[in-house]
Coordinates of C-alpha atoms in Angstrom, one line a residue:
Chain A
E7 CA 108.7 179.1 58.1
A8 CA 109.7 175.7 57.3
Q9 CA 112.0 174.4 60.2
V10 CA 113.2 171.5 62.5
T11 CA 113.4 172.8 66.1
Q12 CA 115.6 171.1 68.6
N13 CA 115.8 171.8 72.3
P14 CA 117.9 172.6 74.0
R15 CA 120.7 173.9 72.0
Y16 CA 123.3 173.3 74.8
L17 CA 123.0 170.8 77.7
I18 CA 125.5 169.9 80.6
T19 CA 124.4 166.9 82.7
V20 CA 126.0 164.4 84.9
T21 CA 126.2 160.7 84.4
G22 CA 123.0 158.7 84.9
K23 CA 120.4 161.4 84.9
K24 CA 117.9 160.9 82.3
L25 CA 117.2 163.5 79.6
T26 CA 115.1 164.2 76.6
V27 CA 116.2 166.3 73.5
T28 CA 113.2 167.4 71.5
C29 CA 112.8 167.7 67.9
S30 CA 109.7 168.9 66.1
Q31 CA 109.1 169.7 62.3
N32 CA 106.5 171.7 60.7
M33 CA 106.7 170.4 57.2
N34 CA 104.5 167.2 57.5
H35 CA 107.7 165.1 56.7
E36 CA 107.6 161.4 57.1
Y37 CA 111.0 160.7 57.6
M38 CA 113.0 161.8 60.8
S39 CA 116.3 161.0 62.1
W40 CA 118.8 161.6 64.9
Y41 CA 122.5 161.8 64.4
R42 CA 125.5 162.5 66.4
Q43 CA 128.6 164.2 65.2
D44 CA 132.0 163.6 66.6
P45 CA 135.4 165.0 65.2
G46 CA 136.6 163.0 62.4
L47 CA 133.7 160.8 62.2
G48 CA 131.2 162.7 60.3
L49 CA 127.6 162.3 61.3
R50 CA 126.5 158.9 62.5
Q51 CA 122.8 157.9 62.5
I52 CA 121.4 157.1 65.7
Y53 CA 117.7 156.1 65.1
Y54 CA 115.4 157.0 62.4
S55 CA 111.6 157.0 61.8
M56 CA 109.5 156.3 58.4
N57 CA 106.3 157.4 59.9
V58 CA 104.3 157.6 63.1
E59 CA 105.0 154.5 65.4
V60 CA 107.7 153.1 62.6
T61 CA 111.4 153.7 64.2
D62 CA 114.4 151.9 63.6
K63 CA 118.0 151.6 64.4
G64 CA 120.8 153.5 62.7
D65 CA 124.5 152.7 63.2
V66 CA 125.1 153.9 66.9
P67 CA 121.5 153.1 68.8
E68 CA 123.3 151.9 72.0
G69 CA 122.3 154.0 74.9
Y70 CA 119.6 155.9 73.1
K71 CA 115.7 155.5 72.7
V72 CA 113.1 157.4 70.4
S73 CA 109.6 157.5 70.1
R74 CA 107.2 158.9 67.2
K75 CA 103.7 159.1 68.5
E76 CA 103.1 162.1 66.4
K77 CA 104.2 162.9 62.9
R78 CA 105.8 166.3 63.8
N79 CA 107.9 164.9 67.0
F80 CA 110.6 162.9 67.3
P81 CA 112.3 163.0 70.7
L82 CA 115.7 161.4 71.5
I83 CA 115.7 160.1 75.1
L84 CA 119.2 159.2 76.9
E85 CA 117.7 157.0 79.9
S86 CA 121.4 156.9 81.6
P87 CA 123.6 159.1 79.9
S88 CA 127.4 158.4 79.9
P89 CA 130.5 160.6 79.2
N90 CA 131.0 158.9 75.7
Q91 CA 127.5 160.2 74.9
T92 CA 129.1 163.8 74.8
S93 CA 128.5 164.9 71.4
L94 CA 126.8 167.2 68.9
Y95 CA 123.4 166.0 68.1
F96 CA 121.3 166.9 65.0
C97 CA 117.7 166.1 64.4
A98 CA 116.6 166.1 60.7
S99 CA 113.4 165.6 58.6
S100 CA 112.7 164.8 55.0
L101 CA 109.7 164.2 52.9
N102 CA 111.0 160.7 52.4
E103 CA 114.3 159.0 52.4
D104 CA 115.4 160.1 49.1
T105 CA 114.8 163.8 49.5
E106 CA 116.7 166.6 51.1
A107 CA 117.0 166.6 54.8
F108 CA 116.2 169.7 56.8
F109 CA 118.5 169.7 59.9
G110 CA 117.9 171.3 63.3
Q111 CA 120.4 173.6 64.7
G112 CA 121.9 171.0 66.9
T113 CA 122.2 170.2 70.4
R114 CA 125.7 170.3 72.2
L115 CA 125.5 167.9 75.0
T116 CA 128.1 167.3 77.7
V117 CA 128.0 164.4 80.2
V118 CA 130.2 164.8 83.0
Chain B
A12 CA 134.4 148.5 57.0
Q13 CA 133.8 152.3 56.0
K14 CA 130.9 152.5 53.8
I15 CA 131.5 156.0 52.8
T16 CA 135.2 157.1 52.1
Q17 CA 136.2 160.8 51.5
T18 CA 139.9 160.6 51.1
Q19 CA 140.5 164.4 51.3
P20 CA 140.6 165.5 54.8
G21 CA 141.4 169.1 53.6
M22 CA 141.6 171.0 50.3
F23 CA 142.3 174.6 49.0
V24 CA 141.0 176.1 45.8
Q25 CA 141.5 179.4 44.3
E26 CA 138.4 181.7 44.3
K27 CA 136.6 181.2 40.8
E28 CA 138.4 177.7 40.1
A29 CA 136.4 174.5 40.0
V30 CA 137.2 172.0 42.6
T31 CA 136.1 168.3 42.7
L32 CA 135.7 166.6 46.3
D33 CA 135.8 162.7 46.1
C34 CA 133.4 160.2 47.5
T35 CA 133.5 156.5 47.1
Y36 CA 130.9 154.3 48.6
D37 CA 130.2 150.6 49.3
T38 CA 126.9 148.9 49.2
S39 CA 125.5 145.6 47.8
D40 CA 122.1 147.2 47.2
Q41 CA 120.8 148.0 43.7
S42 CA 118.7 150.9 45.0
Y43 CA 120.4 153.5 46.9
G44 CA 120.7 157.3 47.1
L45 CA 123.8 159.5 47.4
F46 CA 123.8 163.2 48.9
W47 CA 126.1 166.0 49.6
Y48 CA 125.8 168.3 52.6
K49 CA 127.7 171.5 53.4
Q50 CA 128.5 172.4 56.9
P51 CA 129.8 176.0 57.5
S52 CA 131.9 177.1 60.4
S53 CA 128.4 178.2 61.9
G54 CA 127.4 174.5 62.2
E55 CA 124.2 174.2 60.2
M56 CA 123.9 171.3 57.8
I57 CA 122.8 172.4 54.2
F58 CA 121.5 170.0 51.3
L59 CA 123.2 170.6 48.1
I60 CA 122.4 167.7 45.8
Y61 CA 121.0 164.1 45.5
Q62 CA 121.6 161.3 42.9
G63 CA 119.4 158.2 42.9
S64 CA 121.1 155.0 41.8
Y65 CA 118.9 154.6 39.0
D66 CA 119.2 158.1 37.8
E67 CA 120.9 158.2 34.3
Q68 CA 121.9 161.5 34.3
N69 CA 124.4 163.3 36.7
A70 CA 122.5 165.5 39.0
T71 CA 123.0 169.3 38.9
E72 CA 122.0 172.0 41.2
G73 CA 123.4 175.5 40.2
R74 CA 127.1 175.5 40.6
Y75 CA 127.1 172.0 42.1
S76 CA 127.2 168.8 40.1
L77 CA 127.5 165.3 41.0
N78 CA 129.8 163.0 39.0
F79 CA 128.2 159.6 39.3
Q80 CA 130.3 156.6 38.2
K81 CA 128.1 153.8 39.4
A82 CA 130.5 150.8 38.3
R83 CA 133.4 152.5 40.3
K84 CA 131.0 153.3 43.3
S85 CA 132.0 156.9 42.9
A86 CA 129.9 160.3 43.6
N87 CA 132.4 163.1 43.3
L88 CA 131.0 166.7 43.9
V89 CA 132.1 169.3 41.4
I90 CA 131.9 172.9 42.5
S91 CA 132.2 175.4 39.6
A92 CA 133.5 178.9 40.1
S93 CA 134.3 178.6 43.8
Q94 CA 133.5 181.4 46.0
L95 CA 134.6 182.4 49.5
G96 CA 131.2 181.4 51.0
D97 CA 131.9 177.8 49.8
S98 CA 134.7 177.4 52.6
A99 CA 133.0 174.8 54.7
M100 CA 133.0 171.0 55.7
Y101 CA 131.2 168.8 53.0
F102 CA 129.9 165.4 53.7
C103 CA 129.0 162.7 51.3
A104 CA 126.2 160.5 52.5
M105 CA 124.3 157.3 51.1
R106 CA 120.6 156.0 51.8
E107 CA 121.1 152.2 51.6
G108 CA 117.8 151.1 50.2
E109 CA 114.8 148.7 49.6
D110 CA 117.1 145.7 49.1
S111 CA 118.1 145.7 52.4
S112 CA 114.8 146.1 53.9
Y113 CA 116.1 149.2 55.9
D114 CA 116.7 153.0 55.0
K115 CA 119.8 153.9 56.9
V116 CA 121.7 157.0 56.1
I117 CA 125.6 156.6 56.4
F118 CA 127.9 159.8 56.3
G119 CA 131.4 160.1 55.5
P120 CA 134.1 161.7 57.7
G121 CA 133.9 164.8 55.5
T122 CA 136.2 167.1 53.5
S123 CA 137.2 170.7 54.8
L124 CA 137.3 172.9 51.9
S125 CA 139.0 176.3 51.9
V126 CA 138.5 178.8 49.3
I127 CA 141.7 181.3 48.8
P128 CA 140.9 184.7 47.4

């Protein structure tokens, strides 16, 4: 089954404790993205990747890191999480930047 | 400045009626793409329709059509024959393009649609 898998689905952590949210897709897609969703703001792109070893900043990259060492995986790293990073995070993949994006189920992160 | 504007935070429509969800966008690129996504209360994001800036015909996908007016920078979603299952948040999104040397995707704030039986 074609899918984008994010883990974990829910995470509560403390300020400053490094964490990684994993994202994996099985569709051989080239374009992958991370978004955060906050009430009233829609989704905001954090980082995107056009292919392996090619990543670029979206609109809200501060406080986040990504890597794309393999085509299927695109982990999101928060080196020192802060409470303003409490949000719902989505990973998405698409064949390219102009085709439908398949989204993961979301990761609800709370930083206390 | 907001690049994607959805002026209707909430809308109601009677079942079986058609509804138009507004979206205007701002870009100086000549090449860009426009998307609509649906997010039901369960939270998943579902792709509905895509329109490329160079596409001359309005995109259609089943009951969904995109009313693309390039000069007005408008990309409204039309849902025909609304169903109860259409109740959801709807997001308009734009992929800015080649002219800018990047391929960011920007979402609007969304419109909450409620279908009334």
